[in-house]
Tab-separated table of C-alpha atoms and ligand atoms in Angstrom:
chain	number	residue	atom	x	y	z
A	1	UNK	CA	-0.138	0.644	0.265
A	2	UNK	CA	1.332	3.541	-0.669
A	3	UNK	CA	1.664	5.497	2.058
A	4	UNK	CA	2.000	9.960	1.246
A	5	UNK	CA	1.875	12.388	3.774
A	6	UNK	CA	-0.811	14.379	4.859
A	7	UNK	CA	-0.562	18.337	3.207
A	8	UNK	CA	0.159	20.820	5.364
A	9	UNK	CA	0.088	17.513	7.694
A	10	UNK	CA	-3.515	17.599	7.952
A	11	UNK	CA	-5.559	14.896	7.493
A	12	UNK	CA	-9.283	15.441	7.018
A	13	UNK	CA	-11.518	12.579	7.831
A	14	UNK	CA	-15.132	13.852	5.932
A	15	UNK	CA	-15.663	16.345	3.925
A	16	UNK	CA	-19.403	17.387	4.827
A	17	UNK	CA	-19.286	21.328	6.588
A	18	UNK	CA	-17.829	20.548	9.332
A	19	UNK	CA	-14.528	19.080	7.108
A	20	UNK	CA	-14.848	21.315	4.487
A	21	UNK	CA	-15.095	24.632	6.606
A	22	UNK	CA	-11.899	23.146	8.765
A	23	UNK	CA	-10.689	22.678	5.222
A	24	UNK	CA	-11.600	26.611	3.963
A	25	UNK	CA	-10.489	27.501	6.969
A	26	UNK	CA	-6.475	26.641	6.911
A	27	UNK	CA	-6.506	28.562	3.380
A	28	UNK	CA	-3.124	28.119	1.664
A	29	UNK	CA	-1.456	26.192	4.176
A	30	UNK	CA	-3.687	23.206	2.420
A	31	UNK	CA	-4.821	19.222	3.647
A	32	UNK	CA	-5.850	16.251	2.785
A	33	UNK	CA	-9.331	15.404	2.532
A	34	UNK	CA	-11.130	11.974	2.803
A	35	UNK	CA	-14.347	12.040	1.694
A	36	UNK	CA	-16.443	9.235	-0.407
A	37	UNK	CA	-18.832	12.671	-2.011
A	38	UNK	CA	-16.751	15.293	-3.659
A	39	UNK	CA	-18.979	18.014	-2.472
A	40	UNK	CA	-21.250	19.010	0.265
A	41	UNK	CA	-25.245	18.837	0.372
A	42	UNK	CA	-28.001	20.783	1.881
A	43	UNK	CA	-31.130	19.801	1.397
A	44	UNK	CA	-33.200	23.090	3.403
A	45	UNK	CA	-36.318	21.779	5.565
A	46	UNK	CA	-37.644	25.579	4.923
A	47	UNK	CA	-41.604	24.964	5.042
A	48	UNK	CA	-42.010	27.765	1.849
A	49	UNK	CA	-39.744	24.988	0.124
A	50	UNK	CA	-42.366	22.385	1.284
A	51	UNK	CA	-45.595	24.579	-0.644
A	52	UNK	CA	-45.910	23.793	-3.882
A	53	UNK	CA	-43.597	20.482	-4.711
A	54	UNK	CA	-41.668	17.075	-3.483
A	55	UNK	CA	-38.356	18.541	-5.497
A	56	UNK	CA	-36.602	19.997	-2.195
A	57	UNK	CA	-34.484	22.634	-3.151
A	58	UNK	CA	-30.477	21.408	-2.590
A	59	UNK	CA	-27.684	23.549	-2.023
A	60	UNK	CA	-24.669	21.820	-3.503
A	61	UNK	CA	-21.346	23.813	-3.084
A	62	UNK	CA	-18.056	20.930	-5.191
A	63	UNK	CA	-15.171	20.691	-2.350
A	64	UNK	CA	-12.793	22.372	-5.167
A	65	UNK	CA	-15.033	25.480	-4.880
A	66	UNK	CA	-15.644	25.433	-1.406
A	67	UNK	CA	-11.264	24.702	-0.056
A	68	UNK	CA	-9.266	25.108	-3.578
A	69	UNK	CA	-6.724	24.590	-1.557
A	70	UNK	CA	-7.347	21.500	-0.396
A	71	UNK	CA	-5.599	17.864	-2.325
A	72	UNK	CA	-8.958	15.581	-2.203
A	73	UNK	CA	-9.310	11.815	-1.882
A	74	UNK	CA	-11.781	10.527	-2.546
A	75	UNK	CA	-12.265	7.943	-0.491
A	76	UNK	CA	-13.457	7.131	3.055
A	77	UNK	CA	-10.796	6.174	5.939
A	78	UNK	CA	-11.257	3.032	6.991
A	79	UNK	CA	-8.986	2.310	9.012
A	80	UNK	CA	-6.377	4.334	11.833
A	81	UNK	CA	-3.186	2.781	12.493
A	82	UNK	CA	-1.716	2.803	16.493
A	83	UNK	CA	1.618	4.935	17.075
A	84	UNK	CA	2.426	5.190	13.039
A	85	UNK	CA	-0.056	8.303	12.806
A	86	UNK	CA	-1.056	6.820	9.855
A	87	UNK	CA	-4.618	6.738	8.650
A	88	UNK	CA	-6.347	3.889	5.620
A	89	UNK	CA	-7.452	5.841	3.038
A	90	UNK	CA	-8.560	4.082	-0.161
A	91	UNK	CA	-5.418	2.630	-1.385
A	92	UNK	CA	-3.237	4.728	0.348
A	93	UNK	CA	-1.597	5.037	4.034
A	94	UNK	CA	-1.575	8.561	4.717
A	95	UNK	CA	1.307	10.173	7.686
A	96	UNK	CA	-0.397	13.038	9.807
A	97	UNK	CA	0.872	15.269	12.124
A	98	UNK	CA	-3.263	16.483	12.982
A	99	UNK	CA	-5.838	14.452	12.489
A	100	UNK	CA	-9.705	16.120	12.684
A	101	UNK	CA	-12.687	14.325	12.316
A	102	UNK	CA	-15.379	15.236	10.821
A	103	UNK	CA	-17.473	12.166	10.313
A	104	UNK	CA	-20.879	13.448	10.346
A	105	UNK	CA	-24.126	10.995	11.980
A	106	UNK	CA	-26.173	8.780	9.892
A	107	UNK	CA	-30.245	8.082	11.044
A	108	UNK	CA	-30.886	7.121	14.642
A	109	UNK	CA	-32.663	4.142	14.085
A	110	UNK	CA	-35.834	2.963	16.699
A	111	UNK	CA	-36.078	-1.138	18.054
A	112	UNK	CA	-39.748	-1.060	16.619
A	113	UNK	CA	-40.331	-5.023	16.104
A	114	UNK	CA	-41.212	-5.462	13.127
A	115	UNK	CA	-40.254	-1.709	11.594
A	116	UNK	CA	-36.637	-3.137	9.788
A	117	UNK	CA	-38.336	-5.864	8.036
A	118	UNK	CA	-41.984	-3.849	6.997
A	119	UNK	CA	-39.403	-0.769	5.778
A	120	UNK	CA	-39.285	2.653	5.844
A	121	UNK	CA	-37.356	6.067	5.491
A	122	UNK	CA	-35.032	8.117	6.915
A	123	UNK	CA	-34.450	12.166	6.751
A	124	UNK	CA	-32.433	10.841	3.844
A	125	UNK	CA	-34.063	8.717	2.383
A	126	UNK	CA	-37.787	10.817	2.286
A	127	UNK	CA	-35.919	12.619	-0.410
A	128	UNK	CA	-35.937	10.291	-2.973
A	129	UNK	CA	-39.398	10.086	-3.183
A	130	UNK	CA	-40.786	10.350	-6.519
A	131	UNK	CA	-44.338	10.207	-5.674
A	132	UNK	CA	-46.506	11.654	-3.083
A	133	UNK	CA	-47.796	8.873	-0.236
A	134	UNK	CA	-50.861	9.299	0.402
A	135	UNK	CA	-50.788	8.428	4.277
A	136	UNK	CA	-47.570	8.390	5.482
A	137	UNK	CA	-46.544	8.006	9.671
A	138	UNK	CA	-44.264	10.184	10.873
A	139	UNK	CA	-42.641	8.523	14.371
A	140	UNK	CA	-40.527	11.125	16.439
A	141	UNK	CA	-42.340	14.799	17.456
A	142	UNK	CA	-38.827	16.392	17.338
A	143	UNK	CA	-37.723	18.692	14.726
A	144	UNK	CA	-36.791	16.731	11.972
A	145	UNK	CA	-40.380	15.022	12.719
A	146	UNK	CA	-42.061	18.343	13.292
A	147	UNK	CA	-40.487	20.129	9.560
A	148	UNK	CA	-41.476	16.481	6.901
A	149	UNK	CA	-45.019	15.561	9.166
A	150	UNK	CA	-46.022	19.598	8.348
A	151	UNK	CA	-44.036	19.609	5.042
A	152	UNK	CA	-45.870	16.413	4.017
A	153	UNK	CA	-48.685	17.025	5.283
A	154	UNK	CA	-49.548	20.232	3.751
A	155	UNK	CA	-47.893	18.714	0.237
A	156	UNK	CA	-51.443	16.786	0.628
A	157	UNK	CA	-50.539	13.331	2.117
A	158	UNK	CA	-52.784	12.659	5.235
A	159	UNK	CA	-50.526	12.698	7.891
A	160	UNK	CA	-49.943	10.771	11.279
A	161	UNK	CA	-47.592	11.547	13.999
A	162	UNK	CA	-46.746	9.621	16.975
A	163	UNK	CA	-44.686	10.438	19.918
A	164	UNK	CA	-43.664	8.538	23.446
A	165	UNK	CA	-44.326	12.257	24.748
A	166	UNK	CA	-46.714	13.923	25.436
A	167	UNK	CA	-46.474	16.781	22.972
A	168	UNK	CA	-44.574	17.997	20.269
A	169	UNK	CA	-40.845	19.047	20.426
A	170	UNK	CA	-40.757	17.436	24.410
A	171	UNK	CA	-37.779	19.332	24.328
A	172	UNK	CA	-38.634	22.583	23.486
A	173	UNK	CA	-40.056	25.783	25.210
A	174	UNK	CA	-43.967	23.922	26.245
A	175	UNK	CA	-45.363	27.381	25.257
A	176	UNK	CA	-43.349	27.665	22.218
A	177	UNK	CA	-44.208	23.763	21.611
A	178	UNK	CA	-48.451	24.663	22.561
A	179	UNK	CA	-48.472	27.098	19.853
A	180	UNK	CA	-46.859	24.332	16.790
A	181	UNK	CA	-49.098	21.569	18.359
A	182	UNK	CA	-52.219	23.924	17.961
A	183	UNK	CA	-50.820	24.826	13.837
A	184	UNK	CA	-50.517	21.084	13.599
A	185	UNK	CA	-54.147	20.371	14.441
A	186	UNK	CA	-55.133	23.249	12.374
A	187	UNK	CA	-53.160	21.652	9.212
A	188	UNK	CA	-55.210	18.631	9.938
A	189	UNK	CA	-52.182	16.152	10.884
A	190	UNK	CA	-53.070	13.710	13.601
A	191	UNK	CA	-51.447	13.602	16.577
A	192	UNK	CA	-50.567	10.694	18.344
A	193	UNK	CA	-49.398	11.023	21.674
A	194	UNK	CA	-47.365	9.663	24.234
A	195	UNK	CA	-48.479	6.494	23.054
A	196	UNK	CA	-46.049	3.074	22.572
A	197	UNK	CA	-45.937	1.880	19.134
A	198	UNK	CA	-45.780	-2.437	19.720
A	199	UNK	CA	-44.765	-4.043	15.754
A	200	UNK	CA	-45.246	-2.609	12.282
A	201	UNK	CA	-46.002	-4.798	9.841
A	202	UNK	CA	-46.318	-5.029	6.010
A	203	UNK	CA	-49.819	-6.190	4.607
A	204	UNK	CA	-49.393	-6.408	1.105
A	205	UNK	CA	-48.912	-2.218	0.174
A	206	UNK	CA	-49.535	-0.833	3.887
A	207	UNK	CA	-47.281	-0.429	7.112
A	208	UNK	CA	-50.031	-1.335	9.809
A	209	UNK	CA	-48.845	0.252	12.994
A	210	UNK	CA	-49.961	-1.680	16.282
A	211	UNK	CA	-50.266	0.710	19.707
A	212	UNK	CA	-51.656	-0.586	22.702
A	213	UNK	CA	-55.140	1.125	21.390
A	214	UNK	CA	-55.635	-0.529	17.840
A	215	UNK	CA	-53.842	-0.040	14.147
A	216	UNK	CA	-52.673	2.846	12.170
A	217	UNK	CA	-51.934	1.255	8.603
A	218	UNK	CA	-50.341	3.653	6.706
A	219	UNK	CA	-47.974	3.703	3.075
A	220	UNK	CA	-44.977	4.764	4.262
A	221	UNK	CA	-43.343	5.215	7.675
A	222	UNK	CA	-41.221	7.986	7.792
A	223	UNK	CA	-38.194	7.440	11.252
A	224	UNK	CA	-37.639	11.005	12.582
A	225	UNK	CA	-35.333	9.839	15.978
A	226	UNK	CA	-32.748	12.123	15.557
A	227	UNK	CA	-29.244	11.457	14.329
A	228	UNK	CA	-26.141	9.094	15.703
A	229	UNK	CA	-22.733	9.738	15.633
A	230	UNK	CA	-20.736	7.819	12.534
A	231	UNK	CA	-18.601	6.441	14.758
A	232	UNK	CA	-18.554	2.421	14.178
A	233	UNK	CA	-16.120	0.505	12.401
A	234	UNK	CA	-13.277	2.880	12.264
A	235	UNK	CA	-10.506	1.431	14.878
A	236	UNK	CA	-10.894	4.467	16.869
A	237	UNK	CA	-10.273	2.199	20.329
A	238	UNK	CA	-6.169	1.516	18.245
A	239	UNK	CA	-5.597	4.963	18.534
A	240	UNK	CA	-6.993	5.898	22.107
A	241	UNK	CA	-9.762	8.334	21.449
A	242	UNK	CA	-12.625	7.162	23.443
A	243	UNK	CA	-16.045	7.625	21.938
A	244	UNK	CA	-19.735	6.701	23.072
A	245	UNK	CA	-22.228	5.146	20.295
A	246	UNK	CA	-24.760	7.809	22.247
A	247	UNK	CA	-22.596	11.154	22.457
A	248	UNK	CA	-20.457	10.215	19.533
A	249	UNK	CA	-16.210	11.105	19.850
A	250	UNK	CA	-15.720	11.951	23.425
A	251	UNK	CA	-13.334	15.912	23.273
A	252	UNK	CA	-12.738	17.926	25.896
A	253	UNK	CA	-14.070	22.133	25.717
A	254	UNK	CA	-10.851	22.606	22.903
A	255	UNK	CA	-12.601	19.727	20.778
A	256	UNK	CA	-10.036	17.384	21.187
A	257	UNK	CA	-9.951	13.660	21.307
A	258	UNK	CA	-8.861	11.531	24.369
A	259	UNK	CA	-5.436	11.301	21.511
A	260	UNK	CA	-4.397	15.119	21.764
A	261	UNK	CA	-3.164	14.905	17.660
A	262	UNK	CA	-6.239	14.701	16.540
A	263	UNK	CA	-9.673	16.526	16.824
A	264	UNK	CA	-13.293	16.757	16.014
A	265	UNK	CA	-15.770	18.595	14.672
A	266	UNK	CA	-19.742	18.469	13.719
A	267	UNK	CA	-22.282	16.144	14.562
A	268	UNK	CA	-19.382	12.965	15.440
A	269	UNK	CA	-18.515	14.759	18.130
A	270	UNK	CA	-21.245	17.430	19.268
A	271	UNK	CA	-24.557	17.381	21.206
A	272	UNK	CA	-25.708	20.403	19.164
A	273	UNK	CA	-25.950	18.593	15.306
A	274	UNK	CA	-26.436	22.082	13.708
A	275	UNK	CA	-24.534	23.153	10.312
A	276	UNK	CA	-23.813	26.448	11.427
A	277	UNK	CA	-21.995	23.826	14.923
A	278	UNK	CA	-19.882	22.425	12.433
A	279	UNK	CA	-18.693	26.334	11.593
A	280	UNK	CA	-17.545	27.109	14.615
A	281	UNK	CA	-16.608	24.158	15.696
A	282	UNK	CA	-14.519	24.088	12.941
A	283	UNK	CA	-13.381	27.525	14.144
A	284	UNK	CA	-12.530	26.208	17.122
A	285	UNK	CA	-10.388	23.750	15.907
A	286	UNK	CA	-8.673	26.147	13.837
A	287	UNK	CA	-7.968	28.130	17.085
A	288	UNK	CA	-6.863	25.473	19.109
A	289	UNK	CA	-4.646	23.177	16.169
A	290	UNK	CA	-2.785	26.247	14.554
A	291	UNK	CA	-2.356	29.373	16.624
A	292	UNK	CA	-2.349	27.911	19.759
A	293	UNK	CA	-5.658	29.157	21.040
A	294	UNK	CA	-7.578	27.999	24.012
A	295	UNK	CA	-11.053	28.563	21.859
A	296	UNK	CA	-13.483	27.014	24.134
A	297	UNK	CA	-16.999	25.195	23.064
A	298	UNK	CA	-18.544	26.488	26.699
A	299	UNK	CA	-18.193	29.910	25.832
A	300	UNK	CA	-20.227	29.867	22.893
A	301	UNK	CA	-23.870	31.152	22.524
A	302	UNK	CA	-26.166	28.608	20.534
A	303	UNK	CA	-29.132	29.160	18.458
A	304	UNK	CA	-31.375	27.186	16.728
A	305	UNK	CA	-34.033	26.746	14.673
A	306	UNK	CA	-36.896	25.014	13.767
A	307	UNK	CA	-38.501	25.172	10.142
A	308	UNK	CA	-42.075	24.747	10.112
A	309	UNK	CA	-44.896	27.340	9.846
A	310	UNK	CA	-44.602	28.634	12.651
A	311	UNK	CA	-41.181	28.730	13.335
A	312	UNK	CA	-39.350	28.025	16.713
A	313	UNK	CA	-36.109	29.652	17.268
A	314	UNK	CA	-33.730	29.617	20.443
A	315	UNK	CA	-30.816	30.516	22.090
A	316	UNK	CA	-29.193	30.247	25.511
A	317	UNK	CA	-30.478	28.773	28.602
A	318	UNK	CA	-34.491	27.381	29.389
A	319	UNK	CA	-35.981	28.206	32.197
A	320	UNK	CA	-35.240	24.855	33.522
A	321	UNK	CA	-31.804	25.092	32.773
A	322	UNK	CA	-31.650	27.916	34.798
A	323	UNK	CA	-33.537	26.124	37.649
A	324	UNK	CA	-31.099	23.241	37.131
A	325	UNK	CA	-27.857	25.797	38.117
A	326	UNK	CA	-29.793	27.680	40.713
A	327	UNK	CA	-29.836	30.257	38.626
A	328	UNK	CA	-32.663	32.776	39.553
A	329	UNK	CA	-34.400	34.876	36.697
A	330	UNK	CA	-36.826	37.125	36.057
A	331	UNK	CA	-38.277	35.402	32.476
A	332	UNK	CA	-40.233	38.668	29.652
A	333	UNK	CA	-42.641	37.895	26.915
A	334	UNK	CA	-44.331	39.895	24.082
A	335	UNK	CA	-47.209	38.335	22.472
A	336	UNK	CA	-47.337	38.721	18.925
A	337	UNK	CA	-50.443	40.130	19.440
A	338	UNK	CA	-49.408	42.908	20.527
A	339	UNK	CA	-47.035	43.829	17.170
A	340	UNK	CA	-48.917	45.847	14.553
A	341	UNK	CA	-46.783	43.715	12.094
A	342	UNK	CA	-47.911	40.608	12.926
A	343	UNK	CA	-51.256	42.286	12.971
A	344	UNK	CA	-51.484	43.306	9.996
A	345	UNK	CA	-50.157	39.709	8.973
A	346	UNK	CA	-51.965	37.465	10.599
A	347	UNK	CA	-49.640	35.751	12.521
A	348	UNK	CA	-50.699	36.752	15.702
A	349	UNK	CA	-49.859	33.450	17.342
A	350	UNK	CA	-46.241	33.556	18.630
A	351	UNK	CA	-44.088	35.742	21.056
A	352	UNK	CA	-40.721	36.592	22.117
A	353	UNK	CA	-39.789	35.540	25.542
A	354	UNK	CA	-36.281	36.679	26.954
A	355	UNK	CA	-35.081	35.072	30.366
A	356	UNK	CA	-32.052	37.487	32.376
A	357	UNK	CA	-30.539	36.683	35.174
A	358	UNK	CA	-33.012	38.258	38.136
A	359	UNK	CA	-32.254	41.318	38.908
A	360	UNK	CA	-30.051	42.493	36.045
A	361	UNK	CA	-30.512	42.047	32.427
A	362	UNK	CA	-28.073	39.755	31.294
A	363	UNK	CA	-29.431	37.882	29.121
A	364	UNK	CA	-29.609	33.855	28.883
A	365	UNK	CA	-31.612	32.900	26.978
A	366	UNK	CA	-34.392	33.292	24.761
A	367	UNK	CA	-36.702	31.833	22.379
A	368	UNK	CA	-39.104	33.227	19.209
A	369	UNK	CA	-42.043	31.971	17.780
A	370	UNK	CA	-42.897	33.869	14.680
A	371	UNK	CA	-43.278	33.318	10.555
A	372	UNK	CA	-39.440	34.287	10.885
A	373	UNK	CA	-38.897	33.519	13.955
A	374	UNK	CA	-34.908	32.686	13.161
A	375	UNK	CA	-34.420	36.152	11.782
A	376	UNK	CA	-35.329	37.844	14.258
A	377	UNK	CA	-33.400	35.991	16.768
A	378	UNK	CA	-30.258	36.563	15.992
A	379	UNK	CA	-30.345	39.839	17.501
A	380	UNK	CA	-30.508	38.457	20.548
A	381	UNK	CA	-27.993	36.180	19.692
A	382	UNK	CA	-25.590	39.092	18.908
A	383	UNK	CA	-26.890	41.288	22.143
A	384	UNK	CA	-25.905	37.818	24.424
A	385	UNK	CA	-22.246	37.699	21.967
A	386	UNK	CA	-21.821	41.191	22.844
A	387	UNK	CA	-22.450	41.062	26.374
A	388	UNK	CA	-24.967	43.873	25.641
A	389	UNK	CA	-28.055	43.594	28.307
A	390	UNK	CA	-31.873	43.468	27.689
A	391	UNK	CA	-32.188	47.015	28.685
A	392	UNK	CA	-30.069	48.230	25.770
A	393	UNK	CA	-32.158	46.212	23.370
A	394	UNK	CA	-34.528	49.075	24.604
A	395	UNK	CA	-32.876	51.668	22.698
A	396	UNK	CA	-32.614	49.565	19.429
A	397	UNK	CA	-35.117	51.130	16.765
A	398	UNK	CA	-36.742	48.739	14.870
A	399	UNK	CA	-38.508	50.116	11.887
A	400	UNK	CA	-41.692	50.214	12.114
A	401	UNK	CA	-43.880	47.575	10.724
A	402	UNK	CA	-41.503	44.707	11.600
A	403	UNK	CA	-42.620	41.907	14.053
A	404	UNK	CA	-38.707	42.369	14.957
A	405	UNK	CA	-40.645	45.749	17.287
A	406	UNK	CA	-41.806	42.635	19.567
A	407	UNK	CA	-37.961	42.436	20.563
A	408	UNK	CA	-37.830	45.809	21.607
A	409	UNK	CA	-41.435	45.831	23.689
A	410	UNK	CA	-39.469	43.395	25.434
A	411	UNK	CA	-36.839	44.625	26.534
A	412	UNK	CA	-39.237	47.945	27.431
A	413	UNK	CA	-41.058	45.792	29.863
A	414	UNK	CA	-37.494	45.169	31.306
A	415	UNK	CA	-37.177	48.584	31.954
A	416	UNK	CA	-40.189	49.332	32.866
A	417	UNK	CA	-39.590	46.262	36.457
A	418	UNK	CA	-36.588	49.547	37.048
A	419	UNK	CA	-39.112	52.022	37.863
A	420	UNK	CA	-39.102	51.338	41.320
A	421	UNK	CA	-42.204	52.858	43.989
A	422	UNK	CA	-39.670	55.879	44.735
A	423	UNK	CA	-38.464	56.108	41.830
A	424	UNK	CA	-42.695	56.825	40.283
A	425	UNK	CA	-43.086	58.986	42.882
A	426	UNK	CA	-40.167	61.361	41.611
A	427	UNK	CA	-41.302	60.887	37.938
A	428	UNK	CA	-44.883	61.830	39.019
A	429	UNK	CA	-43.866	65.117	41.191
A	430	UNK	CA	-41.549	65.849	38.297
A	431	UNK	CA	-44.112	65.916	36.282
A	432	UNK	CA	-46.736	67.319	38.514
A	433	UNK	CA	-44.416	70.620	38.878
A	434	UNK	CA	-43.048	70.593	35.243
A	435	UNK	CA	-47.263	70.463	33.661
B	1	FAD	C1	-32.838	16.168	6.474
B	1	FAD	C2	-31.838	17.279	7.630
B	1	FAD	C3	-32.144	18.389	7.399
B	1	FAD	C4	-31.404	19.225	8.013
B	1	FAD	N1	-31.465	21.256	8.149
B	1	FAD	C5	-30.599	20.886	8.845
B	1	FAD	C6	-30.540	22.564	8.879
B	1	FAD	O1	-31.887	23.033	8.686
B	1	FAD	N2	-29.718	23.366	10.264
B	1	FAD	C7	-29.200	23.221	10.500
B	1	FAD	O2	-27.980	24.042	10.909
B	1	FAD	N3	-28.422	22.005	10.234
B	1	FAD	C8	-29.898	21.082	9.236
B	1	FAD	N4	-29.125	19.133	9.677
B	1	FAD	C9	-28.274	19.020	10.275
B	1	FAD	C10	-26.524	19.123	9.377
B	1	FAD	O3	-26.636	18.900	8.383
B	1	FAD	C11	-25.290	18.594	9.956
B	1	FAD	O4	-25.664	18.911	11.292
B	1	FAD	C12	-24.261	19.123	9.267
B	1	FAD	O5	-24.172	18.568	8.270
B	1	FAD	C13	-22.973	18.493	9.578
B	1	FAD	O6	-21.714	18.626	9.376
B	1	FAD	P1	-20.803	17.518	9.914
B	1	FAD	O7	-19.778	17.833	8.410
B	1	FAD	O8	-20.535	17.303	11.173
B	1	FAD	O9	-21.325	16.410	8.990
B	1	FAD	P2	-21.888	16.219	7.798
B	1	FAD	O10	-22.618	17.134	6.445
B	1	FAD	O11	-23.638	14.895	7.538
B	1	FAD	O12	-20.850	14.985	6.491
B	1	FAD	C14	-20.348	14.238	7.277
B	1	FAD	C15	-19.400	13.408	6.312
B	1	FAD	O13	-18.829	12.274	6.486
B	1	FAD	C16	-18.323	11.383	5.105
B	1	FAD	N5	-17.812	10.645	6.146
B	1	FAD	C17	-18.169	9.043	6.756
B	1	FAD	N6	-17.908	8.065	7.067
B	1	FAD	C18	-16.550	8.752	6.380
B	1	FAD	C19	-15.388	8.258	6.397
B	1	FAD	N7	-15.266	6.355	7.048
B	1	FAD	N8	-14.355	8.293	6.306
B	1	FAD	C20	-14.698	9.590	5.278
B	1	FAD	N9	-15.870	10.706	5.564
B	1	FAD	C21	-16.780	9.645	5.724
B	1	FAD	C22	-19.482	11.328	4.653
B	1	FAD	O14	-20.472	10.807	4.060
B	1	FAD	C23	-20.247	12.791	5.205
B	1	FAD	O15	-20.358	13.242	3.889
B	1	FAD	C24	-30.095	18.787	8.747
B	1	FAD	C25	-29.810	17.560	8.347
B	1	FAD	C26	-30.604	16.380	8.120
B	1	FAD	C27	-30.437	15.218	7.939
């Protein structure tokens, strides 16, 4: 087997978002990427994309365009050798000084008896459907399940959404999840919650799902049970890289694995499996491997968005996180029914909710429910990154009418709490005197 040196000493295993971002940020230093594909593919789950056609709008970026200084080996990494710092990639042994594991994740399988035999779709294979299923079961009411359930319902499928939890998006802010659940009922999605799926059987063209309280027959089943990190079968143990099948490669706060030469980025090691987190992780890896930086994952403010209609966007802590950490919070909420633009748009069901550290205006977390909540959230994330308090957001002039005015109104609500009875009395006396 031919031996070769990784360009610039860096071998990146996986050419998805995390791998490609690391390679891109390495710039002219170059690197070698081991990837079975020569492009990065993204299929956005936007509600608009689902409104008229089954054809998804793929975004395909050739790796040669995204990282022009990388050497591309179009093969998988199949083994890691002990002691020699070499990896097997197709017909080559590649020597590296540093290795970045960016192997991504795969759809998580569910151990429901009969499901494998009956056949089901995943969040990857669903995009290859050429015909709309008349009746579709979606198992899992997490973000992926919710996005796809609503998309298929709006395309015209009869959709049944199953979950063991008592409501959709069980990890999300409960008020936000409640609004989405109502939207699903209006859309005509049948919700089967707090359920236990006992078995799936194939009866002719139908797949039949057995529950304690009867059965449901559908044409297709889509499993939306989250993503599992791609960690098995590479011999990570041989090079001292510890991993857990559910959590993925174990990394420290600097994204270094238990082997100091080996780093990891993206879905293979991170709790938050998002494209933007693959980017953030890539920046941390570059800083920490090349520039002796000590950038920390825990220092990031992580936003995310579930692309349903309405969208649910969140950053930072939920109330329950604060409670778990013993941090007292004050919460300020502005319903969209008090925001002129939302009224004009007919999108009054939603809110901006911000948690601050009790007695201060330090923003700890926020949830927004709105048609474009993902766009609105950026203002709050910026405030958190820049250390701006909620009170400062009251000084930001928002164009009228915009739904983001809800953020200023939330900041105004905070400022009103600073009016203690004594300050109020002083103001009233001043106004009376100047009248
Ligand atoms: C349907 C769907 C919709 C999504 N929508 C969003 C969204 O709207 N917003 C968002 O932020 N995130 C979204 N995500 C998540 C996002 O796609 C991932 O978080 C992101 O791609 C993670 O980047 P990654 O590089 O870690 O993994 P990936 O992009 O999956 O890349 C991993 C790469 O490693 C390769 N690989 C695997 N094994 C090997 C090996 N042995 N050797 C070499 N290469 C290997 C794979 O082929 C793959 O190309 C979505 C995911 C799915 C499935």
